[in-house]
PDB file of C-alpha atoms in Angstrom:
ATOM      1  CA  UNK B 777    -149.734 122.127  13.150  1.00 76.00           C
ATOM      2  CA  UNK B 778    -146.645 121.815  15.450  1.00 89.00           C
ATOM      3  CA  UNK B 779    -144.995 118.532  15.936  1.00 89.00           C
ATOM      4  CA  UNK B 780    -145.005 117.671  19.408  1.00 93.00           C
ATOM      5  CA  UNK B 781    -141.314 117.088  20.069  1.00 93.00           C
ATOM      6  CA  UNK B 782    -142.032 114.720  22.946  1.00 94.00           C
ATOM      7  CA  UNK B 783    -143.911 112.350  21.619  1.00 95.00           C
ATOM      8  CA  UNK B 784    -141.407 112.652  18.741  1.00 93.00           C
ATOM      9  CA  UNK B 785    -138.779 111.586  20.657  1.00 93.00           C
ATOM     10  CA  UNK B 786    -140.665 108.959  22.668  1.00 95.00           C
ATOM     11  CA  UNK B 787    -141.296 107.337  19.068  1.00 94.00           C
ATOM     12  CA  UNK B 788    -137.855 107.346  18.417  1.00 93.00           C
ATOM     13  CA  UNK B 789    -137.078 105.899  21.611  1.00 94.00           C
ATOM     14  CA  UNK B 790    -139.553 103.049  20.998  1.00 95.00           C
ATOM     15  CA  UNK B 791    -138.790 102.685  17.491  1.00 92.00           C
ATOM     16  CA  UNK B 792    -135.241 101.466  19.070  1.00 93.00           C
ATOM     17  CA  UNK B 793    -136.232 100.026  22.403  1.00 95.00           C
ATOM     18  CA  UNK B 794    -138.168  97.580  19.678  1.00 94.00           C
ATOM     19  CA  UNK B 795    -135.190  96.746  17.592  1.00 93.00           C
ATOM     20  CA  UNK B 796    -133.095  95.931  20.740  1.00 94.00           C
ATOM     21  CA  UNK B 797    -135.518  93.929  22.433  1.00 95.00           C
ATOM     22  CA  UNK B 798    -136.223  91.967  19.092  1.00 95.00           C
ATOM     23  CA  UNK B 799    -132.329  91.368  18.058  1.00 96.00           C
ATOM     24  CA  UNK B 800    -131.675  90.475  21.570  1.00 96.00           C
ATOM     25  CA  UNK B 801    -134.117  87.643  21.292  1.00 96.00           C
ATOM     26  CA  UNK B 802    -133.008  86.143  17.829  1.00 95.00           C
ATOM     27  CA  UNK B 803    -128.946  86.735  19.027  1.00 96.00           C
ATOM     28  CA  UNK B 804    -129.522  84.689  22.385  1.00 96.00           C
ATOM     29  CA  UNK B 805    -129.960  81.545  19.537  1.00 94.00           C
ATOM     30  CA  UNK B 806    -125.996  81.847  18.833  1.00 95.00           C
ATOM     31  CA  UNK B 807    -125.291  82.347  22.985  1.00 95.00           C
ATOM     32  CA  UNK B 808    -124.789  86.021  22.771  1.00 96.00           C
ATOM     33  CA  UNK B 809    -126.642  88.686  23.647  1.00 96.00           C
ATOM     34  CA  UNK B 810    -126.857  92.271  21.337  1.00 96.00           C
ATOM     35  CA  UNK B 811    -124.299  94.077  23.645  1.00 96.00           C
ATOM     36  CA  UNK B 812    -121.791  91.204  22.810  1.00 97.00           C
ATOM     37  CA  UNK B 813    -122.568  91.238  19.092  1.00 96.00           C
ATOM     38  CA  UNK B 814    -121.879  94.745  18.863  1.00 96.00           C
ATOM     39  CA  UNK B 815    -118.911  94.740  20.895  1.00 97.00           C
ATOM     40  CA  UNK B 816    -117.965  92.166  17.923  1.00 97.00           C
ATOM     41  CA  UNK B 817    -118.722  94.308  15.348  1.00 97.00           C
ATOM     42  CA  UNK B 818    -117.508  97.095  16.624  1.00 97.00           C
ATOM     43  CA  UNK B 819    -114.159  95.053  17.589  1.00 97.00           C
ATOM     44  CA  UNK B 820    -114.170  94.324  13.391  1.00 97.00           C
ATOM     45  CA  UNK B 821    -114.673  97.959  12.072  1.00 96.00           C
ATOM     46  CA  UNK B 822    -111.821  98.586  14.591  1.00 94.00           C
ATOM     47  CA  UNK B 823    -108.988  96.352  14.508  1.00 84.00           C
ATOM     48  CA  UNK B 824    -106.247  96.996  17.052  1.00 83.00           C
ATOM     49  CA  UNK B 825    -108.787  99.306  18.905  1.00 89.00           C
ATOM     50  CA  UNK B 826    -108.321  99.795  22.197  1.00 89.00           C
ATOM     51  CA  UNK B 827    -110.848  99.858  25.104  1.00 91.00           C
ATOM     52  CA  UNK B 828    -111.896 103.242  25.591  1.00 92.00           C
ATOM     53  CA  UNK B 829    -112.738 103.542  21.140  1.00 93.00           C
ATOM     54  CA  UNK B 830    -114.683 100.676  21.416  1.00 95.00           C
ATOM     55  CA  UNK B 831    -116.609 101.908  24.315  1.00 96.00           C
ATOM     56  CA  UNK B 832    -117.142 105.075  22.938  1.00 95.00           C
ATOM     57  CA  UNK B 833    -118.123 103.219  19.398  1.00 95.00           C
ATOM     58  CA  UNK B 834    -120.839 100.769  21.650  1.00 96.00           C
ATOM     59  CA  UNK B 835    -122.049 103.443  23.458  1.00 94.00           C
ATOM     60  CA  UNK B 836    -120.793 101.996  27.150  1.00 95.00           C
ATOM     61  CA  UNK B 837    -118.197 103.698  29.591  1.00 96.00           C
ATOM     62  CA  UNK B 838    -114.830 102.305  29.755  1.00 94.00           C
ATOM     63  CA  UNK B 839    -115.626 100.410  32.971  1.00 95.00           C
ATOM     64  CA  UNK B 840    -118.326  98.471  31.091  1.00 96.00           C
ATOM     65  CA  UNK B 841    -116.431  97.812  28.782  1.00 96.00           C
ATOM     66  CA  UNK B 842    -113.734  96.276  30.214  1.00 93.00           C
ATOM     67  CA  UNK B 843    -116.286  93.516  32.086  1.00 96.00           C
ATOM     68  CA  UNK B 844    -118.174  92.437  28.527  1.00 97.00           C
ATOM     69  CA  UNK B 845    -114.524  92.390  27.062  1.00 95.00           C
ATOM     70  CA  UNK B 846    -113.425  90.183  29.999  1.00 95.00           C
ATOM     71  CA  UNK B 847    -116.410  87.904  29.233  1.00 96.00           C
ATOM     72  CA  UNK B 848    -115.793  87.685  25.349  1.00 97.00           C
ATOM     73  CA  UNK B 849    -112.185  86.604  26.181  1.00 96.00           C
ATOM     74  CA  UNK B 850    -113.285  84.423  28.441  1.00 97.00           C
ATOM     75  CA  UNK B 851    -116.186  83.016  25.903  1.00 96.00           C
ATOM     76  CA  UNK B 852    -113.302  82.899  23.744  1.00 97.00           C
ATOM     77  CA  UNK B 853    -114.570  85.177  21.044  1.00 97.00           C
ATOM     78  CA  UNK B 854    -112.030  88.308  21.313  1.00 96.00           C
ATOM     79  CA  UNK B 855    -108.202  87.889  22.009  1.00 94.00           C
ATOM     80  CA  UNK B 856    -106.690  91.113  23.766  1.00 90.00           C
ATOM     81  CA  UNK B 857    -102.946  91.772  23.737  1.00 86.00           C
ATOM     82  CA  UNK B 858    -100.554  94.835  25.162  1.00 80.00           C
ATOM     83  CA  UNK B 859    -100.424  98.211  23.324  1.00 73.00           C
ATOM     84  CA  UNK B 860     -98.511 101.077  23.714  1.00 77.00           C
ATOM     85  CA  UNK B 861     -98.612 101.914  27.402  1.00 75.00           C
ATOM     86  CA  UNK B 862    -101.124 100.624  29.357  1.00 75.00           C
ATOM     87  CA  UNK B 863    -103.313 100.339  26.158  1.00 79.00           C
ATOM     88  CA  UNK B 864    -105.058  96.669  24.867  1.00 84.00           C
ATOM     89  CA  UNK B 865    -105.976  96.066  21.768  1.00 88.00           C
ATOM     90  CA  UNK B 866    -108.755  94.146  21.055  1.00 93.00           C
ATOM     91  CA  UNK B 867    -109.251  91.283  18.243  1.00 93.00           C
ATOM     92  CA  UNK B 868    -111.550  88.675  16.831  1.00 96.00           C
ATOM     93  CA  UNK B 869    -111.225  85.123  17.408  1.00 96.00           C
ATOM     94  CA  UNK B 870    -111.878  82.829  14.797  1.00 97.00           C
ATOM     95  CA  UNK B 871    -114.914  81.423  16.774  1.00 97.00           C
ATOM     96  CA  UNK B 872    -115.630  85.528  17.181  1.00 97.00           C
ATOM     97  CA  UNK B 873    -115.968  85.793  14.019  1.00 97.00           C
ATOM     98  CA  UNK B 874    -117.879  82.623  13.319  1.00 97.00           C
ATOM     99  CA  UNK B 875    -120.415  84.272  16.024  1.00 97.00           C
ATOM    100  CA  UNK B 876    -120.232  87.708  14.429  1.00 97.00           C
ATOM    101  CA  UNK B 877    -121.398  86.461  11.015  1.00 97.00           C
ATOM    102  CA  UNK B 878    -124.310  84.405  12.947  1.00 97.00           C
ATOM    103  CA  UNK B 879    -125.625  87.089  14.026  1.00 96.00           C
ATOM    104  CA  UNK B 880    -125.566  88.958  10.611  1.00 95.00           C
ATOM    105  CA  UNK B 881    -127.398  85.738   9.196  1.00 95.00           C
ATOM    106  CA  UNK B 882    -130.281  86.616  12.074  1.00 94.00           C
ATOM    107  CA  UNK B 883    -130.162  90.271  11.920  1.00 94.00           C
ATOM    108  CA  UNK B 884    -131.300  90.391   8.208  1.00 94.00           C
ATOM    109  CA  UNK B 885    -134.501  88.836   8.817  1.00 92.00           C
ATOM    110  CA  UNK B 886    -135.114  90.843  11.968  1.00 93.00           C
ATOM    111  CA  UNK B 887    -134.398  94.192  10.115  1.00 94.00           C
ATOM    112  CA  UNK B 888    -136.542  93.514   7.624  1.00 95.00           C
ATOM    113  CA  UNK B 889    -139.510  92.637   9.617  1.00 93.00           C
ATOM    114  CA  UNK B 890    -138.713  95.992  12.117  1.00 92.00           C
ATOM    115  CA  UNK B 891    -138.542  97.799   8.065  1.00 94.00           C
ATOM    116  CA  UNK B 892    -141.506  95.819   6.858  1.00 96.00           C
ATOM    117  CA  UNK B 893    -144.518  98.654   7.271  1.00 96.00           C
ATOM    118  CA  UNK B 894    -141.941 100.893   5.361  1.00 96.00           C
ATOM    119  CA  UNK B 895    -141.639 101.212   1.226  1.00 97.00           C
ATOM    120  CA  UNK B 896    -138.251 101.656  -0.107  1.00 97.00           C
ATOM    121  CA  UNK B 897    -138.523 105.413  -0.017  1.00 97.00           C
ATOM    122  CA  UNK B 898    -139.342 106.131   3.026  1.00 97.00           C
ATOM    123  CA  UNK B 899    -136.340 103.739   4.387  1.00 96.00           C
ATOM    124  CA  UNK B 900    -133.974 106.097   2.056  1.00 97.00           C
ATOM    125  CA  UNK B 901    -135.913 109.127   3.615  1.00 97.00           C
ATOM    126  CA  UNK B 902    -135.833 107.952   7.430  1.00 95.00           C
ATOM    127  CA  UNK B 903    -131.927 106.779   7.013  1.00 95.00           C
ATOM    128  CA  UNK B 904    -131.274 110.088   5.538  1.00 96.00           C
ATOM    129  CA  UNK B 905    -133.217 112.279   8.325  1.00 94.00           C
ATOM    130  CA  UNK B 906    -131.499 110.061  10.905  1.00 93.00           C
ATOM    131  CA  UNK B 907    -128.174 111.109   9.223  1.00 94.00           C
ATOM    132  CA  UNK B 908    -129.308 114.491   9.540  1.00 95.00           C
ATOM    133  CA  UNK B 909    -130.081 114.525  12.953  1.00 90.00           C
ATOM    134  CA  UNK B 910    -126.272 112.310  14.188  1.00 89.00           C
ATOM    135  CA  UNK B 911    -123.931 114.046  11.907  1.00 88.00           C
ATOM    136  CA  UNK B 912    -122.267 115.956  14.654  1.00 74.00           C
ATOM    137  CA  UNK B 913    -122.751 112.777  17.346  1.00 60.00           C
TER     138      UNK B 913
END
């Protein structure tokens, strides 16, 4: 029996469209939404990062971007300052970070109900398929 790639990736798809919708939920508790909180995260793993890498690590064009980092200054949760050129780097605010770990608190109890229907090995199996599948990404 063939897998039918399409519904394959239409699982997938939902798989994540579920995640999103759920984190978005719990994160609008702390006032942000899950675009912001990665921008956050992404913003830690990064430090001194500029625009462009941290769109590229959040999955948004540069021009998008720029407007939800222009909001989180604004919200007072990132401070940008000059760079080489015309470059900004981007770091946490104390309140930023405050907000980041938040949302970590949340996100633990909304990854393990998305995880629930799975055992510990298939967790290890789908993380390493998914691995698999974005090594090159």
């Amino acid at each position: 029996m063939t897998t039918d790639l399409e519904v394959l990736g239409l699982a997938i798809k939902r798989a994540q469209y579920r995640n999103h919708r759920t984190m978005d939920a719990a994160l609008r508790g702390i006032g942000v939404s899950l675009v912001q909180w990665d921008a956050l995260r992404a913003i830690e793993r990064m430090p001194g990062a500029s625009g462009h890498e941290l769109a590229v690590a959040t999955f948004q064009s540069d021009q998008a971007f720029g407007t939800l980092a222009n909001r989180l200054v604004d919200r007072g949760l990132i401070a940008r300052s000059a760079g080489r050129g015309r470059r900004f780097e981007h770091a946490l605010t104390e309140e930023g970070r405050t907000t980041l770990a938040e949302g970590r608190q949340l996100s633990v109890g909304v990854l393990q109900d998305l995880f629930a229907p799975l055992d510990e090995t298939q967790r290890t199996e789908l993380l390493r398929t998914l691995r698999v599948l974005t090594e090159d990404a």
